[in-house]
mmCIF file of C-alpha atoms in Angstrom:
data_model
loop_
_atom_site.group_PDB
_atom_site.id
_atom_site.type_symbol
_atom_site.label_atom_id
_atom_site.label_comp_id
_atom_site.label_asym_id
_atom_site.label_seq_id
_atom_site.Cartn_x
_atom_site.Cartn_y
_atom_site.Cartn_z
ATOM 1 C CA MET O 184 -27.809 3.698 -23.777
ATOM 2 C CA LYS O 185 -30.693 5.404 -21.944
ATOM 3 C CA ALA O 186 -30.173 8.852 -20.408
ATOM 4 C CA PHE O 187 -32.152 11.878 -19.214
ATOM 5 C CA VAL O 188 -31.424 14.800 -21.511
ATOM 6 C CA LEU O 189 -32.178 18.525 -21.316
ATOM 7 C CA ASN O 190 -33.236 19.569 -24.830
ATOM 8 C CA GLN O 191 -34.447 23.081 -24.014
ATOM 9 C CA TYR O 192 -34.230 25.224 -20.902
ATOM 10 C CA LYS O 193 -37.341 25.194 -18.687
ATOM 11 C CA GLU O 194 -38.618 21.979 -20.278
ATOM 12 C CA PRO O 195 -38.743 18.605 -18.481
ATOM 13 C CA LEU O 196 -35.842 16.216 -19.010
ATOM 14 C CA GLN O 197 -36.519 13.594 -21.697
ATOM 15 C CA GLN O 198 -35.490 9.955 -21.366
ATOM 16 C CA ILE O 199 -33.961 8.979 -24.718
ATOM 17 C CA ASP O 200 -31.313 6.719 -26.232
ATOM 18 C CA VAL O 201 -27.952 8.458 -26.556
ATOM 19 C CA PRO O 202 -24.576 7.276 -27.912
ATOM 20 C CA GLU O 203 -22.227 5.386 -25.590
ATOM 21 C CA PRO O 204 -19.687 7.608 -23.772
ATOM 22 C CA VAL O 205 -16.388 8.174 -25.575
ATOM 23 C CA LEU O 206 -13.477 7.108 -23.361
ATOM 24 C CA GLY O 207 -10.478 9.454 -23.359
ATOM 25 C CA ASP O 208 -6.943 8.356 -22.394
ATOM 26 C CA HIS O 209 -7.409 9.520 -18.787
ATOM 27 C CA ASP O 210 -11.077 8.534 -18.442
ATOM 28 C CA VAL O 211 -12.796 5.753 -16.516
ATOM 29 C CA LEU O 212 -16.020 4.213 -17.865
ATOM 30 C CA VAL O 213 -18.435 3.771 -14.957
ATOM 31 C CA GLU O 214 -21.666 1.775 -14.917
ATOM 32 C CA VAL O 215 -24.021 4.037 -12.951
ATOM 33 C CA HIS O 216 -25.680 2.334 -9.973
ATOM 34 C CA ALA O 217 -26.917 5.485 -8.223
ATOM 35 C CA ALA O 218 -26.986 9.228 -8.928
ATOM 36 C CA GLY O 219 -27.794 12.016 -6.480
ATOM 37 C CA LEU O 220 -30.201 14.793 -7.442
ATOM 38 C CA ASN O 221 -29.000 18.328 -6.738
ATOM 39 C CA GLN O 222 -30.475 21.821 -6.818
ATOM 40 C CA LEU O 223 -27.714 22.559 -9.348
ATOM 41 C CA ASP O 224 -29.362 20.200 -11.869
ATOM 42 C CA GLU O 225 -32.690 21.960 -11.431
ATOM 43 C CA LYS O 226 -31.094 25.417 -11.711
ATOM 44 C CA ILE O 227 -29.366 24.370 -14.946
ATOM 45 C CA ARG O 228 -32.656 22.949 -16.265
ATOM 46 C CA LEU O 229 -34.389 26.264 -15.567
ATOM 47 C CA GLY O 230 -31.622 28.185 -17.354
ATOM 48 C CA GLU O 231 -30.497 30.075 -14.246
ATOM 49 C CA PHE O 232 -26.799 29.403 -14.826
ATOM 50 C CA LYS O 233 -26.622 29.652 -18.612
ATOM 51 C CA GLN O 234 -24.541 32.871 -18.492
ATOM 52 C CA ILE O 235 -21.844 31.247 -16.395
ATOM 53 C CA LEU O 236 -22.234 27.552 -17.353
ATOM 54 C CA PRO O 237 -22.955 27.622 -21.065
ATOM 55 C CA TYR O 238 -23.883 24.040 -21.945
ATOM 56 C CA LYS O 239 -24.660 23.215 -25.549
ATOM 57 C CA LEU O 240 -28.066 21.568 -25.550
ATOM 58 C CA PRO O 241 -29.027 18.753 -25.690
ATOM 59 C CA GLN O 242 -27.106 17.869 -22.504
ATOM 60 C CA VAL O 243 -27.351 14.864 -20.191
ATOM 61 C CA LEU O 244 -27.680 16.245 -16.636
ATOM 62 C CA GLY O 245 -26.521 14.745 -13.326
ATOM 63 C CA HIS O 246 -23.578 15.686 -11.067
ATOM 64 C CA ASP O 247 -23.229 12.743 -8.640
ATOM 65 C CA VAL O 248 -22.407 9.127 -9.403
ATOM 66 C CA ALA O 249 -21.695 5.873 -7.608
ATOM 67 C CA GLY O 250 -21.070 2.745 -9.615
ATOM 68 C CA VAL O 251 -18.673 0.110 -10.910
ATOM 69 C CA VAL O 252 -15.715 0.568 -13.277
ATOM 70 C CA LEU O 253 -16.280 -1.178 -16.613
ATOM 71 C CA GLN O 254 -13.198 -0.019 -18.531
ATOM 72 C CA VAL O 255 -10.270 2.398 -18.185
ATOM 73 C CA GLY O 256 -8.391 4.583 -20.662
ATOM 74 C CA PRO O 257 -4.746 3.677 -21.480
ATOM 75 C CA GLU O 258 -3.281 6.389 -19.218
ATOM 76 C CA VAL O 259 -5.414 5.550 -16.141
ATOM 77 C CA ARG O 260 -3.228 4.372 -13.229
ATOM 78 C CA HIS O 261 -5.384 4.112 -10.111
ATOM 79 C CA PHE O 262 -8.554 2.281 -11.156
ATOM 80 C CA LYS O 263 -9.382 -1.054 -12.754
ATOM 81 C CA PRO O 264 -12.533 -2.818 -13.987
ATOM 82 C CA GLY O 265 -14.675 -4.013 -11.056
ATOM 83 C CA ASP O 266 -13.696 -1.173 -8.687
ATOM 84 C CA GLU O 267 -16.618 0.409 -6.829
ATOM 85 C CA VAL O 268 -16.234 4.180 -7.198
ATOM 86 C CA PHE O 269 -17.956 7.514 -6.648
ATOM 87 C CA ALA O 270 -17.492 10.997 -8.097
ATOM 88 C CA ARG O 271 -18.755 14.446 -8.880
ATOM 89 C CA PRO O 272 -17.624 14.654 -12.527
ATOM 90 C CA SER O 273 -16.092 18.003 -13.536
ATOM 91 C CA LYS O 274 -18.254 20.537 -15.340
ATOM 92 C CA ASP O 275 -17.250 19.364 -18.830
ATOM 93 C CA SER O 276 -17.965 15.732 -17.963
ATOM 94 C CA ILE O 277 -21.356 15.844 -16.208
ATOM 95 C CA GLY O 278 -24.142 13.456 -17.213
ATOM 96 C CA THR O 279 -24.762 10.942 -14.429
ATOM 97 C CA PHE O 280 -28.489 10.593 -15.265
ATOM 98 C CA ALA O 281 -27.500 7.819 -17.655
ATOM 99 C CA GLU O 282 -26.659 4.120 -17.635
ATOM 100 C CA ARG O 283 -22.940 4.748 -18.132
ATOM 101 C CA ILE O 284 -20.590 7.729 -17.944
ATOM 102 C CA ALA O 285 -16.929 8.462 -18.722
ATOM 103 C CA VAL O 286 -15.349 10.210 -15.707
ATOM 104 C CA PRO O 287 -11.848 11.795 -15.650
ATOM 105 C CA GLU O 288 -9.602 9.752 -13.356
ATOM 106 C CA GLU O 289 -8.730 12.844 -11.269
ATOM 107 C CA ASP O 290 -12.411 13.319 -10.335
ATOM 108 C CA LEU O 291 -12.903 9.758 -9.111
ATOM 109 C CA ALA O 292 -12.385 7.983 -5.762
ATOM 110 C CA ILE O 293 -12.957 4.490 -4.409
ATOM 111 C CA LYS O 294 -16.415 4.319 -2.804
ATOM 112 C CA PRO O 295 -16.482 4.203 1.016
ATOM 113 C CA ALA O 296 -16.649 0.511 1.982
ATOM 114 C CA THR O 297 -19.158 0.967 4.810
ATOM 115 C CA ILE O 298 -22.055 2.469 2.827
ATOM 116 C CA SER O 299 -24.445 1.448 0.039
ATOM 117 C CA MET O 300 -24.274 2.576 -3.586
ATOM 118 C CA GLU O 301 -27.317 4.805 -2.984
ATOM 119 C CA GLU O 302 -25.620 6.467 -0.003
ATOM 120 C CA ALA O 303 -22.388 6.889 -1.982
ATOM 121 C CA GLY O 304 -24.350 8.439 -4.868
ATOM 122 C CA SER O 305 -25.747 11.048 -2.483
ATOM 123 C CA ILE O 306 -22.391 12.287 -1.255
ATOM 124 C CA PRO O 307 -19.949 13.794 -3.781
ATOM 125 C CA LEU O 308 -21.370 17.224 -4.677
ATOM 126 C CA VAL O 309 -22.677 18.115 -1.216
ATOM 127 C CA ALA O 310 -19.651 16.781 0.654
ATOM 128 C CA LEU O 311 -17.190 18.538 -1.675
ATOM 129 C CA THR O 312 -19.208 21.744 -1.228
ATOM 130 C CA ALA O 313 -19.013 21.411 2.563
ATOM 131 C CA TRP O 314 -15.294 20.502 2.442
ATOM 132 C CA GLN O 315 -14.340 23.386 0.156
ATOM 133 C CA ALA O 316 -16.381 25.854 2.247
ATOM 134 C CA LEU O 317 -15.279 24.745 5.720
ATOM 135 C CA VAL O 318 -11.793 23.271 5.228
ATOM 136 C CA GLU O 319 -10.384 25.020 2.165
ATOM 137 C CA ARG O 320 -12.005 28.491 2.261
ATOM 138 C CA GLY O 321 -13.078 28.701 5.895
ATOM 139 C CA SER O 322 -10.061 27.013 7.589
ATOM 140 C CA VAL O 323 -12.449 26.058 10.412
ATOM 141 C CA ARG O 324 -10.601 25.311 13.650
ATOM 142 C CA PRO O 325 -11.639 23.980 17.065
ATOM 143 C CA GLY O 326 -13.477 26.587 19.132
ATOM 144 C CA GLN O 327 -14.780 28.587 16.188
ATOM 145 C CA LYS O 328 -18.477 29.266 15.619
ATOM 146 C CA VAL O 329 -20.123 28.292 12.341
ATOM 147 C CA LEU O 330 -23.679 28.977 11.125
ATOM 148 C CA ILE O 331 -25.019 26.572 8.508
ATOM 149 C CA HIS O 332 -28.314 27.566 6.921
ATOM 150 C CA ALA O 333 -30.870 24.901 5.885
ATOM 151 C CA GLY O 334 -29.236 22.263 8.059
ATOM 152 C CA ALA O 335 -31.625 19.476 7.094
ATOM 153 C CA GLY O 336 -30.893 19.792 3.366
ATOM 154 C CA GLY O 337 -28.313 18.041 1.218
ATOM 155 C CA VAL O 338 -25.360 20.373 1.837
ATOM 156 C CA GLY O 339 -26.444 21.370 5.340
ATOM 157 C CA SER O 340 -26.740 17.835 6.732
ATOM 158 C CA ILE O 341 -23.151 17.021 5.685
ATOM 159 C CA ALA O 342 -21.744 20.461 6.598
ATOM 160 C CA ILE O 343 -23.056 20.194 10.188
ATOM 161 C CA GLN O 344 -21.246 16.886 10.642
ATOM 162 C CA LEU O 345 -18.020 18.152 9.061
ATOM 163 C CA ALA O 346 -18.019 21.366 11.115
ATOM 164 C CA LYS O 347 -18.454 19.306 14.307
ATOM 165 C CA TYR O 348 -15.625 16.997 13.235
ATOM 166 C CA LEU O 349 -13.436 20.104 12.793
ATOM 167 C CA GLY O 350 -14.242 21.141 16.372
ATOM 168 C CA ALA O 351 -16.595 24.062 15.746
ATOM 169 C CA THR O 352 -19.714 25.105 17.644
ATOM 170 C CA VAL O 353 -22.479 24.780 15.051
ATOM 171 C CA ALA O 354 -25.702 26.755 14.702
ATOM 172 C CA THR O 355 -28.250 25.917 12.042
ATOM 173 C CA THR O 356 -31.628 27.094 10.724
ATOM 174 C CA VAL O 357 -34.384 24.539 10.049
ATOM 175 C CA SER O 358 -38.159 24.128 10.246
ATOM 176 C CA ALA O 359 -39.532 22.965 13.613
ATOM 177 C CA GLY O 360 -40.007 19.383 12.419
ATOM 178 C CA ASN O 361 -36.269 19.014 11.733
ATOM 179 C CA LYS O 362 -34.945 20.287 15.073
ATOM 180 C CA ASP O 363 -34.271 16.871 16.595
ATOM 181 C CA PHE O 364 -32.856 15.572 13.320
ATOM 182 C CA VAL O 365 -30.154 18.270 13.104
ATOM 183 C CA ARG O 366 -29.350 17.895 16.797
ATOM 184 C CA GLU O 367 -28.616 14.226 16.110
ATOM 185 C CA LEU O 368 -26.230 15.358 13.345
ATOM 186 C CA GLY O 369 -24.382 17.460 15.943
ATOM 187 C CA ALA O 370 -25.903 20.966 15.779
ATOM 188 C CA ASP O 371 -25.440 22.883 19.053
ATOM 189 C CA VAL O 372 -27.801 25.826 18.399
ATOM 190 C CA VAL O 373 -30.970 25.102 16.429
ATOM 191 C CA ILE O 374 -33.137 27.959 15.159
ATOM 192 C CA ASP O 375 -36.651 27.527 13.759
ATOM 193 C CA TYR O 376 -36.517 29.939 10.837
ATOM 194 C CA ARG O 377 -40.307 30.301 10.767
ATOM 195 C CA THR O 378 -40.662 31.594 14.333
ATOM 196 C CA GLU O 379 -37.177 32.809 15.309
ATOM 197 C CA ASP O 380 -34.818 35.412 13.840
ATOM 198 C CA PHE O 381 -31.288 34.027 13.558
ATOM 199 C CA ALA O 382 -29.848 37.550 13.120
ATOM 200 C CA GLU O 383 -31.160 38.569 16.560
ATOM 201 C CA ILE O 384 -30.053 35.370 18.317
ATOM 202 C CA LEU O 385 -26.540 34.817 16.932
ATOM 203 C CA HIS O 386 -23.450 37.016 17.117
ATOM 204 C CA ASP O 387 -19.642 36.807 16.857
ATOM 205 C CA TYR O 388 -19.673 33.931 14.362
ATOM 206 C CA ASP O 389 -16.536 33.106 12.380
ATOM 207 C CA LEU O 390 -18.205 31.630 9.308
ATOM 208 C CA VAL O 391 -21.631 31.330 7.682
ATOM 209 C CA LEU O 392 -22.392 28.781 4.958
ATOM 210 C CA ASP O 393 -25.396 30.152 3.086
ATOM 211 C CA SER O 394 -27.291 28.078 0.516
ATOM 212 C CA LEU O 395 -30.329 30.366 0.331
ATOM 213 C CA GLY O 396 -29.059 33.688 -1.035
ATOM 214 C CA GLY O 397 -30.976 36.956 -1.172
ATOM 215 C CA GLU O 398 -32.070 38.644 2.034
ATOM 216 C CA ASN O 399 -31.011 35.646 4.124
ATOM 217 C CA GLN O 400 -27.449 36.080 2.919
ATOM 218 C CA GLU O 401 -27.368 39.825 3.578
ATOM 219 C CA ARG O 402 -28.642 39.334 7.115
ATOM 220 C CA SER O 403 -26.048 36.612 7.640
ATOM 221 C CA LEU O 404 -23.328 39.277 7.338
ATOM 222 C CA THR O 405 -24.585 40.808 10.591
ATOM 223 C CA VAL O 406 -23.940 37.727 12.770
ATOM 224 C CA LEU O 407 -20.208 37.653 11.968
ATOM 225 C CA LYS O 408 -17.347 38.888 14.111
ATOM 226 C CA PRO O 409 -14.986 41.393 12.414
ATOM 227 C CA GLY O 410 -13.058 39.596 9.675
ATOM 228 C CA GLY O 411 -15.632 36.780 9.575
ATOM 229 C CA LYS O 412 -16.818 35.317 6.302
ATOM 230 C CA VAL O 413 -20.085 34.429 4.572
ATOM 231 C CA ILE O 414 -19.597 31.759 1.926
ATOM 232 C CA GLY O 415 -22.556 31.791 -0.456
ATOM 233 C CA ILE O 416 -23.316 28.791 -2.667
ATOM 234 C CA ALA O 417 -26.538 30.214 -4.130
ATOM 235 C CA GLY O 418 -24.747 33.259 -5.534
ATOM 236 C CA PRO O 419 -24.237 35.962 -6.510
ATOM 237 C CA PRO O 420 -20.999 34.860 -8.224
ATOM 238 C CA ASP O 421 -17.908 37.026 -7.706
ATOM 239 C CA ALA O 422 -14.662 37.718 -9.561
ATOM 240 C CA GLY O 423 -12.940 34.792 -7.826
ATOM 241 C CA PHE O 424 -15.442 32.476 -9.492
ATOM 242 C CA ALA O 425 -14.818 34.099 -12.894
ATOM 243 C CA ARG O 426 -11.084 33.457 -12.450
ATOM 244 C CA GLN O 427 -11.831 29.835 -11.445
ATOM 245 C CA LEU O 428 -13.601 29.425 -14.814
ATOM 246 C CA GLY O 429 -10.615 30.934 -16.627
ATOM 247 C CA GLY O 430 -12.454 34.244 -16.642
ATOM 248 C CA SER O 431 -12.892 36.251 -19.807
ATOM 249 C CA PRO O 432 -12.931 40.024 -19.198
ATOM 250 C CA VAL O 433 -16.695 39.962 -19.869
ATOM 251 C CA LEU O 434 -17.325 37.253 -17.247
ATOM 252 C CA LEU O 435 -15.084 39.081 -14.763
ATOM 253 C CA GLY O 436 -17.059 42.262 -15.337
ATOM 254 C CA VAL O 437 -20.445 40.559 -15.031
ATOM 255 C CA THR O 438 -19.607 38.658 -11.840
ATOM 256 C CA THR O 439 -18.005 41.713 -10.213
ATOM 257 C CA LEU O 440 -21.186 43.659 -10.937
ATOM 258 C CA LEU O 441 -23.515 40.886 -9.738
ATOM 259 C CA SER O 442 -21.788 40.639 -6.364
ATOM 260 C CA SER O 443 -21.000 44.338 -5.873
ATOM 261 C CA GLY O 444 -24.004 44.964 -3.575
ATOM 262 C CA ILE O 445 -23.288 42.155 -1.117
ATOM 263 C CA ARG O 446 -19.533 42.849 -1.148
ATOM 264 C CA ARG O 447 -20.150 46.540 -0.399
ATOM 265 C CA LYS O 448 -22.392 45.634 2.563
ATOM 266 C CA ALA O 449 -19.764 43.168 3.805
ATOM 267 C CA ARG O 450 -17.019 45.807 3.597
ATOM 268 C CA ARG O 451 -19.129 48.270 5.591
ATOM 269 C CA LEU O 452 -19.481 45.664 8.349
ATOM 270 C CA GLY O 453 -15.790 44.691 8.269
ATOM 271 C CA VAL O 454 -16.553 41.171 7.068
ATOM 272 C CA ILE O 455 -16.060 39.158 3.856
ATOM 273 C CA TYR O 456 -18.392 37.663 1.240
ATOM 274 C CA GLU O 457 -17.198 34.894 -1.080
ATOM 275 C CA PHE O 458 -19.081 32.854 -3.663
ATOM 276 C CA LEU O 459 -18.290 29.139 -3.796
ATOM 277 C CA PHE O 460 -18.990 27.070 -6.871
ATOM 278 C CA MET O 461 -17.651 23.710 -5.832
ATOM 279 C CA ARG O 462 -15.279 21.884 -8.166
ATOM 280 C CA ALA O 463 -14.652 18.205 -8.791
ATOM 281 C CA ASP O 464 -11.756 16.772 -6.744
ATOM 282 C CA GLY O 465 -10.985 13.066 -6.390
ATOM 283 C CA ASN O 466 -8.322 13.674 -3.707
ATOM 284 C CA GLN O 467 -10.802 15.501 -1.459
ATOM 285 C CA LEU O 468 -13.345 12.709 -2.056
ATOM 286 C CA ARG O 469 -10.772 10.210 -0.773
ATOM 287 C CA GLU O 470 -10.432 12.219 2.441
ATOM 288 C CA ILE O 471 -14.222 12.396 2.744
ATOM 289 C CA ALA O 472 -14.476 8.622 2.142
ATOM 290 C CA ALA O 473 -12.042 8.029 5.019
ATOM 291 C CA LEU O 474 -14.216 10.171 7.336
ATOM 292 C CA ILE O 475 -17.296 8.194 6.267
ATOM 293 C CA ASP O 476 -15.619 4.834 6.869
ATOM 294 C CA ALA O 477 -14.412 6.098 10.266
ATOM 295 C CA GLY O 478 -18.019 6.985 11.198
ATOM 296 C CA ASP O 479 -17.347 10.739 11.446
ATOM 297 C CA ILE O 480 -19.745 11.594 8.605
ATOM 298 C CA LYS O 481 -22.909 9.709 7.722
ATOM 299 C CA PRO O 482 -24.689 10.159 4.381
ATOM 300 C CA VAL O 483 -28.271 11.381 4.713
ATOM 301 C CA VAL O 484 -30.532 9.861 2.054
ATOM 302 C CA GLY O 485 -34.136 10.976 2.402
ATOM 303 C CA ARG O 486 -35.494 9.196 -0.637
ATOM 304 C CA VAL O 487 -34.474 6.633 -3.271
ATOM 305 C CA VAL O 488 -36.427 6.431 -6.541
ATOM 306 C CA PRO O 489 -36.075 4.314 -9.695
ATOM 307 C CA PHE O 490 -34.023 5.729 -12.582
ATOM 308 C CA ASP O 491 -37.045 6.128 -14.873
ATOM 309 C CA GLN O 492 -38.566 8.675 -12.436
ATOM 310 C CA THR O 493 -35.557 11.035 -12.663
ATOM 311 C CA ALA O 494 -37.314 13.832 -14.598
ATOM 312 C CA ASP O 495 -40.386 13.958 -12.325
ATOM 313 C CA VAL O 496 -38.394 13.898 -9.106
ATOM 314 C CA LEU O 497 -35.968 16.582 -10.291
ATOM 315 C CA ALA O 498 -38.832 18.929 -11.168
ATOM 316 C CA ALA O 499 -40.273 18.416 -7.653
ATOM 317 C CA LEU O 500 -36.928 19.088 -5.919
ATOM 318 C CA GLU O 501 -37.625 22.815 -5.386
ATOM 319 C CA LYS O 502 -40.600 21.965 -3.167
ATOM 320 C CA GLY O 503 -38.176 20.602 -0.572
ATOM 321 C CA GLY O 504 -39.444 18.520 2.317
ATOM 322 C CA VAL O 505 -36.829 15.769 1.917
ATOM 323 C CA ARG O 506 -34.152 15.409 4.577
ATOM 324 C CA GLY O 507 -30.713 15.114 3.047
ATOM 325 C CA LYS O 508 -30.602 13.879 -0.528
ATOM 326 C CA THR O 509 -32.852 12.284 -3.114
ATOM 327 C CA VAL O 510 -31.096 9.560 -5.110
ATOM 328 C CA VAL O 511 -32.061 7.725 -8.289
ATOM 329 C CA SER O 512 -31.094 4.063 -8.399
ATOM 330 C CA HIS O 513 -30.643 1.662 -11.318
ATOM 331 C CA HIS O 514 -31.049 -1.433 -9.133
#
């Protein structure tokens, strides 16, 4: 079976033959039709997460999959061969840049009926990130105000639509060329980050979803109303994340230290900073699939490339310039 493997950090992925996936009792063997590319894959490739996500190399990368069930483990109850499915496999089961993958049943959902395999392959990681930020952590309600940075990107383009569905007023930051695009997704306030300063324009926001980190994140604290929350997906990780990983005392100490600066600034302003590292969740994907089939959320696929170009396209991901997601397709 062909797959794209990371042999050493900071080196390009290599396409090689690897053994067939081993199917556990609760696993579903999926033939991969499409796989979304994510910044997370590139960050892992560059070694940025090796302290907190220690993969033993070589490792097949890839966090999004859409495909067809080939076989199910003996304890699997909800899927059968021939089902069209999609998933963000959990951290111990990643490896969608391959021809086939074994996915835990609890991570999997039936693919939305109204969209293509390529569109379905673009959705799981970014939609689960948006869902866990806005619904689970943010409890976004009608009438609230939400700022979503990088609204034309993979997470941003889904988060804008979900925030609007939840009844929020949505502001977003984009480059000038993407203003109309994010308005079509539902953004109410659109800020050109190159010529306008969001921190001077916006105030009294309930929630900020920040995928950029650094200075952008710190300045995001200032647009919140008292008790408001910045949810950062670029880091720095906090103690809550360490606990989510079953935190060792060392990891708890490291993450507490890494996030101490931003948390201190947040406390001074009477607001909250939380790090979100999204997790796999088949039940949430089913809810997202229902929203897609109802027309409330539309996948945004900027580019589809053949499977054999995976390594080149992943390495170019940091340059940006693609609206929504880049997807590799086997068909």
